[in-house]
Backbone as numpy.savetxt, mean C-alpha at the origin, in Angstrom:
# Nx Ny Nz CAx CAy CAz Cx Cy Cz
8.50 -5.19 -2.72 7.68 -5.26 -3.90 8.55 -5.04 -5.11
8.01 -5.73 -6.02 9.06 -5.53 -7.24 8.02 -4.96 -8.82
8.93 -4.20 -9.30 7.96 -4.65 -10.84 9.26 -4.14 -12.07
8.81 -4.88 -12.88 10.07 -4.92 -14.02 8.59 -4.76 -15.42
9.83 -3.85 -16.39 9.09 -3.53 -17.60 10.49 -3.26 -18.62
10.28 -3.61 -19.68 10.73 -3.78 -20.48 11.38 -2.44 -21.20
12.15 -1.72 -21.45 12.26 -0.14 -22.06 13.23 -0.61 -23.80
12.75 0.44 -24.55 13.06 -0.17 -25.80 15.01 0.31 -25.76
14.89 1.22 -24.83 16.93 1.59 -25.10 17.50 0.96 -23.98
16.59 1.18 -22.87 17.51 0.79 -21.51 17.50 -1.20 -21.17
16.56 -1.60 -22.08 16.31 -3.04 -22.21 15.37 -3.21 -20.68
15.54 -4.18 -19.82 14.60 -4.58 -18.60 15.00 -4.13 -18.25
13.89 -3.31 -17.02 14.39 -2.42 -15.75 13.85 -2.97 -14.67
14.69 -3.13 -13.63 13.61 -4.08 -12.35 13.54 -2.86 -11.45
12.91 -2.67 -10.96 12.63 -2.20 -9.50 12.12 -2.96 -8.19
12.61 -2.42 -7.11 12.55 -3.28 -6.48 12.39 -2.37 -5.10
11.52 -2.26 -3.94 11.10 -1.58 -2.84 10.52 -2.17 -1.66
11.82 -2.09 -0.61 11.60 -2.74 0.58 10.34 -2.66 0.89
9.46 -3.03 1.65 7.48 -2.84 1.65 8.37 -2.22 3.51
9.27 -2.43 4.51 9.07 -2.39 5.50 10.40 -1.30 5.98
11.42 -1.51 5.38 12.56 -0.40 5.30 12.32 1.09 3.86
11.70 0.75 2.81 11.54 1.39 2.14 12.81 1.41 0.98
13.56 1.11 1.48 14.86 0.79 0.63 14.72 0.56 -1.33
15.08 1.07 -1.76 14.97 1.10 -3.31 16.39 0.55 -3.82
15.67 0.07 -4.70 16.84 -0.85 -5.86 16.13 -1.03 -7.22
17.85 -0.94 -7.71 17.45 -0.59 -9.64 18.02 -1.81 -10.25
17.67 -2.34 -11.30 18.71 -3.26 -12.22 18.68 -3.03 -13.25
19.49 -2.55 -14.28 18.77 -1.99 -16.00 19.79 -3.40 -16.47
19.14 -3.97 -17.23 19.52 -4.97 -17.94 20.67 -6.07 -17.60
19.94 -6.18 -16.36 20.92 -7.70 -15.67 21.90 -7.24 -14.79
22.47 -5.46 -14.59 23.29 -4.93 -13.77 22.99 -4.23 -12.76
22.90 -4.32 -11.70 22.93 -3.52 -10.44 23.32 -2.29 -11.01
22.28 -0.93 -10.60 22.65 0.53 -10.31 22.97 0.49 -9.12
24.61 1.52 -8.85 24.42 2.01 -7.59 24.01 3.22 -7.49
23.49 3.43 -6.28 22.68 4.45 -5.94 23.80 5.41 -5.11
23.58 6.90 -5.68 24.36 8.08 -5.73 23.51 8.52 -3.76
22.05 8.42 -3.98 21.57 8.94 -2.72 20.21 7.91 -2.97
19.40 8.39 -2.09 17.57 7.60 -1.47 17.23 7.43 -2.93
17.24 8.40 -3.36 16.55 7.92 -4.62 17.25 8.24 -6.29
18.43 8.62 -6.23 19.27 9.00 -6.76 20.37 7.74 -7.59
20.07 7.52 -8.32 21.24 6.57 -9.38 22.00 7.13 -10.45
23.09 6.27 -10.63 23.89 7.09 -12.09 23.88 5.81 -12.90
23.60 6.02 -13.97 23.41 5.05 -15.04 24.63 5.55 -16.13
25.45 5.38 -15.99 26.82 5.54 -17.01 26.66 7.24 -16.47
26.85 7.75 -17.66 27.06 9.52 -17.01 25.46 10.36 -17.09
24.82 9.59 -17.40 23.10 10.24 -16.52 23.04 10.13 -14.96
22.21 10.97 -14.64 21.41 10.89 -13.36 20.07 10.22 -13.29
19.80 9.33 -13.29 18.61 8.70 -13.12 17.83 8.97 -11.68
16.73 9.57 -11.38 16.14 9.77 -9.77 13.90 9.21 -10.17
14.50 8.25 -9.39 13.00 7.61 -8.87 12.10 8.66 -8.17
10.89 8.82 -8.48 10.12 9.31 -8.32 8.51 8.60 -7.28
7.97 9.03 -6.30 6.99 8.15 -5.83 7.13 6.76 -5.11
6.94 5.86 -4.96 6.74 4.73 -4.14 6.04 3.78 -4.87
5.89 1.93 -4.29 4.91 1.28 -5.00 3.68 1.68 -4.63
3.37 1.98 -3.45 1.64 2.13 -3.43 0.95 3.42 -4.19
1.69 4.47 -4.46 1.32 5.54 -5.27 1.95 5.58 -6.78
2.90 4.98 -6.58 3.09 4.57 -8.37 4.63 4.94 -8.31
5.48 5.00 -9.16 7.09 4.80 -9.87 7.27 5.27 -10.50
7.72 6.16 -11.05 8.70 6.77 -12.58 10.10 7.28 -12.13
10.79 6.56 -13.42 11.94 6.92 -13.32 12.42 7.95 -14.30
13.23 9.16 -13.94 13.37 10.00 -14.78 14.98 10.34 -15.10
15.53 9.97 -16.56 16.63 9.66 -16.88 16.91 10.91 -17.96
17.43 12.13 -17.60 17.85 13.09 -18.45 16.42 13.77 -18.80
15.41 13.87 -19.95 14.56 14.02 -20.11 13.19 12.95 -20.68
13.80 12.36 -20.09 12.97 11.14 -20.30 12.02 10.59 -18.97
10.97 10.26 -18.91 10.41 9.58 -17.70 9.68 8.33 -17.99
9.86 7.32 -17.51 9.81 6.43 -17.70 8.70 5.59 -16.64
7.95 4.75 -16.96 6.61 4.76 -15.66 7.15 3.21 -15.38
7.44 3.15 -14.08 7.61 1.66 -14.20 6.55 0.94 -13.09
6.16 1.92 -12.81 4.61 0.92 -11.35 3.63 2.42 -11.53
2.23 2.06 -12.12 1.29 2.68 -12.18 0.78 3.40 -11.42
0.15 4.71 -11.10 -0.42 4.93 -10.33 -1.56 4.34 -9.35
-2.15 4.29 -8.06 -3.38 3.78 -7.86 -4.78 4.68 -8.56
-5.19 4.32 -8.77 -6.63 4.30 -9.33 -7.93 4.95 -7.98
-8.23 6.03 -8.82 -9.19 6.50 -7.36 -9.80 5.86 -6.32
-10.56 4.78 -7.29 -11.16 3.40 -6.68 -10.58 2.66 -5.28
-9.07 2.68 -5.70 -8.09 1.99 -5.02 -7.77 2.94 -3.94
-7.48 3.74 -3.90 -7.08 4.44 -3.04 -8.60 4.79 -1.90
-9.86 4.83 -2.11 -10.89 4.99 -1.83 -11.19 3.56 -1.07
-10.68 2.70 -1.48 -11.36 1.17 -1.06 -10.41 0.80 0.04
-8.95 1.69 -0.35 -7.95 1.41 0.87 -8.14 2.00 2.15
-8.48 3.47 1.89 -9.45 4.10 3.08 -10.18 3.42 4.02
-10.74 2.89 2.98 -11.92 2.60 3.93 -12.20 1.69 5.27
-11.05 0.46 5.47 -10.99 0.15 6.67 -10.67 0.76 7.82
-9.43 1.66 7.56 -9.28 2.97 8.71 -9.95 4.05 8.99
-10.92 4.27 8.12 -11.83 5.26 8.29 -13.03 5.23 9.29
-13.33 3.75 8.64 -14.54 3.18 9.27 -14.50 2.96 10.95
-12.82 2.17 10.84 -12.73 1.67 12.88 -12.76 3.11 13.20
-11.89 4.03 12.68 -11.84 4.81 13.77 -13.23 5.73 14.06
-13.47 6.28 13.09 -15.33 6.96 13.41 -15.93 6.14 13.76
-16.29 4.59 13.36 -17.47 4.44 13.96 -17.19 3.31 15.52
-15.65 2.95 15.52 -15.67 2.92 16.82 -14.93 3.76 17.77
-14.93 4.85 17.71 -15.12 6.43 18.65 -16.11 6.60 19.04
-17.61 5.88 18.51 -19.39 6.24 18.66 -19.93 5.62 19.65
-19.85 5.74 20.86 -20.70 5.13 21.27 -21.99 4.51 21.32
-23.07 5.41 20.23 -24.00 4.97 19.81 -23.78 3.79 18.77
-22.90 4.37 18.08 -23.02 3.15 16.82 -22.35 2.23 17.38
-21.63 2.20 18.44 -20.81 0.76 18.74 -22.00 0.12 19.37
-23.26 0.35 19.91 -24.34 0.12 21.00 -24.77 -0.60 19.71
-24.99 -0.95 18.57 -25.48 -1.22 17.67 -24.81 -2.56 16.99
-23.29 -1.99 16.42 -22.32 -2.39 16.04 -21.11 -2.83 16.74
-21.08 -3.08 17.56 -19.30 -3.11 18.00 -18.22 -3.10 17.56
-17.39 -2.39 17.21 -15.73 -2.42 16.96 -14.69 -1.91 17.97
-13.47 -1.95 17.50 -12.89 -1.34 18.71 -12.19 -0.05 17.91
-12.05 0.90 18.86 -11.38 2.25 18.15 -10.18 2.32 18.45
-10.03 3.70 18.62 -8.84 3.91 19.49 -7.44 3.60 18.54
-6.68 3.82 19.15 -4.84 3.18 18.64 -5.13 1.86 18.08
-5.97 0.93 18.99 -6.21 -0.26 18.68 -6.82 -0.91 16.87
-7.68 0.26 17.35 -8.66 0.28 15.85 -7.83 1.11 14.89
-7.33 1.89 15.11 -6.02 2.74 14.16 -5.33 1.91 13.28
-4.71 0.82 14.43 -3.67 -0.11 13.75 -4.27 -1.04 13.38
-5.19 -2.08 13.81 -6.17 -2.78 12.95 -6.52 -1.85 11.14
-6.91 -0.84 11.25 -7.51 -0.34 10.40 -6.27 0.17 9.17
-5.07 0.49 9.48 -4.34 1.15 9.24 -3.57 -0.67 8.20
-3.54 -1.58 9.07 -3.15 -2.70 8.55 -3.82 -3.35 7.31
-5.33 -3.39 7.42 -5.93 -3.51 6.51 -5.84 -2.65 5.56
-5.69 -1.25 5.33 -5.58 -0.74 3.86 -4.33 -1.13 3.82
-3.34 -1.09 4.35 -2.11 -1.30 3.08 -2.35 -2.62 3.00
-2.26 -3.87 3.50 -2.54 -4.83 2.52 -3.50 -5.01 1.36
-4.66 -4.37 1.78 -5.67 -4.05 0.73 -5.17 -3.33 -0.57
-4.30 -2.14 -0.52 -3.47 -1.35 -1.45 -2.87 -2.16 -2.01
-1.77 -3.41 -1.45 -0.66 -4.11 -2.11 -1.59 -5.07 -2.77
-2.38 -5.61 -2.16 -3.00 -6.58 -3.13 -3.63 -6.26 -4.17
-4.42 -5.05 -4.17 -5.38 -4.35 -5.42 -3.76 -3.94 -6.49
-2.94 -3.89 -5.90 -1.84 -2.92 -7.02 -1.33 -4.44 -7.76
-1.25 -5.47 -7.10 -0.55 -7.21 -7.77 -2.04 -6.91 -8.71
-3.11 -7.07 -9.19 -4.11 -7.31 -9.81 -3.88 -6.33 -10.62
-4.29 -7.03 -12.28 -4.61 -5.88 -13.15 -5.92 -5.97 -14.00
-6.73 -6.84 -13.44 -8.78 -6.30 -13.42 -8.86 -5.41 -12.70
-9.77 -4.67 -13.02 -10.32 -3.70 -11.95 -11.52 -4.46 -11.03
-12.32 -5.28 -11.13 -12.98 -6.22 -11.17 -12.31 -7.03 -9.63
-11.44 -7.14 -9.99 -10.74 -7.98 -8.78 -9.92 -7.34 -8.06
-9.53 -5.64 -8.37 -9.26 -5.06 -7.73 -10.38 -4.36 -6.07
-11.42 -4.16 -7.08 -12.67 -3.75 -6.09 -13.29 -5.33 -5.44
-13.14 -6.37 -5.93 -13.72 -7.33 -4.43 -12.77 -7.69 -3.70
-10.76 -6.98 -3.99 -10.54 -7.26 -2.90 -10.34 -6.22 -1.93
-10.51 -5.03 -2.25 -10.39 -3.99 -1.07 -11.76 -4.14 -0.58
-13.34 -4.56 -1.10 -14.17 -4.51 -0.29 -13.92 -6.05 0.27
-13.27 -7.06 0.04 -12.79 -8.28 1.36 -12.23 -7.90 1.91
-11.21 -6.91 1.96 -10.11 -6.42 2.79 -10.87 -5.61 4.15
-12.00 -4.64 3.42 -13.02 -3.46 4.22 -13.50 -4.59 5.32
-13.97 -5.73 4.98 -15.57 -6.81 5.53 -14.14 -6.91 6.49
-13.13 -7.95 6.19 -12.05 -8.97 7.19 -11.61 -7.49 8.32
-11.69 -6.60 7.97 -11.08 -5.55 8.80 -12.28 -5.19 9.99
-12.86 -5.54 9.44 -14.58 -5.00 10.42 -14.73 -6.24 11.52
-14.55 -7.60 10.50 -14.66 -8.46 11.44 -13.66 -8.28 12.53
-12.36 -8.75 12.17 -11.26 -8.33 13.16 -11.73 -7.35 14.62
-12.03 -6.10 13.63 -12.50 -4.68 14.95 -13.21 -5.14 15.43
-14.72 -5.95 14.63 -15.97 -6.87 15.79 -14.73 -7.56 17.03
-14.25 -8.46 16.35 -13.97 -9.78 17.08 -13.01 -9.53 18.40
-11.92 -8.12 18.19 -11.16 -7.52 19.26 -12.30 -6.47 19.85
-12.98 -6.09 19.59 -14.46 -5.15 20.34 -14.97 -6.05 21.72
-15.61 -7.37 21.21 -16.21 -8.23 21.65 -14.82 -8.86 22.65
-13.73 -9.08 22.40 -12.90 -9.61 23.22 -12.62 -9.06 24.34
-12.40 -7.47 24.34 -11.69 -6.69 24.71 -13.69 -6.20 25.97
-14.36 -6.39 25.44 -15.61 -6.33 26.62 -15.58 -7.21 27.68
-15.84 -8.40 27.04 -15.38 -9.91 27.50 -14.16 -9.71 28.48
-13.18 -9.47 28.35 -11.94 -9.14 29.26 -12.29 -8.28 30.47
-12.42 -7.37 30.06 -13.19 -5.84 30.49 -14.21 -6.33 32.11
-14.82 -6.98 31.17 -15.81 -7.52 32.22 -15.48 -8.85 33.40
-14.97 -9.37 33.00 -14.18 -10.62 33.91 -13.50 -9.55 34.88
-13.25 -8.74 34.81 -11.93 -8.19 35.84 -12.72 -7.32 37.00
């Protein structure tokens, strides 16, 4: 994931964060920082140290200065990201409510569920409506349910053949 903003002394700052190694990278105005440690850069004779992640937000803090370069999430967001992992795993742990509903729980439903909020997170954080932030974590919530239906129903189906 990347996001770049403009600073009135340091000129463009890119950031840049592996989504799968986690790996961080800086560029202040067209030059590669190297990095001193994880999150640690020297920018001429400052210490520059990154703060946070993209899905919870970025600041960079250069002497006494902090600098925001990826926003925080928004309660909303973080609430709407929840909500696919919340949902597989309680309500398919229920036997009653699965008698009703079907999903699948378990590890299964973990990682189903667990998959859907962070894409739900990365996509609500690319958007800057709020508007289109909230219909896509509740598409993200619906496609995650279906999924748990559709491996619920598979995984019976299997179940039962054997």
């Amino acid at each position: 994931m990347k996001a770049s903003i403009t600073h009135p002394s340091y000129g463009e700052i890119v950031y840049s964060e592996s989504i799968w190694t986690g790996k961080k990278s800086l560029i202040i105005n067209g030059t590669a920082v190297q990095p001193v440690s994880k999150t640690e850069f020297m920018i001429g004779e400052n210490k520059a140290v990154l703060k946070g992640n993209y899905l919870t937000g970025v600041s960079l803090s250069i002497g006494d200065e902090t600098i925001e370069l990826s926003p925080k999430s928004k309660w909303y967001e973080i609430v709407l990201a929840v909500l696919p992992i919340v949902f597989l795993l309680t309500w398919g742990n229920s036997a009653t409510l699965c008698s009703i509903f079907p999903v699948i729980g378990g590890a299964i439903g973990g990682a189903l569920g667990a998959l859907g909020s962070v894409f739900s997170m990365l996509l609500m954080k690319k958007s800057q409506s709020p508007a289109v932030k909230i219909l896509t974590g509740i598409g993200f919530f619906a496609a995650t349910v279906i999924v748990g239906f559709v491996a619920a129903v598979a995984f019976v189906m299997l179940t039962a053949s054997i």
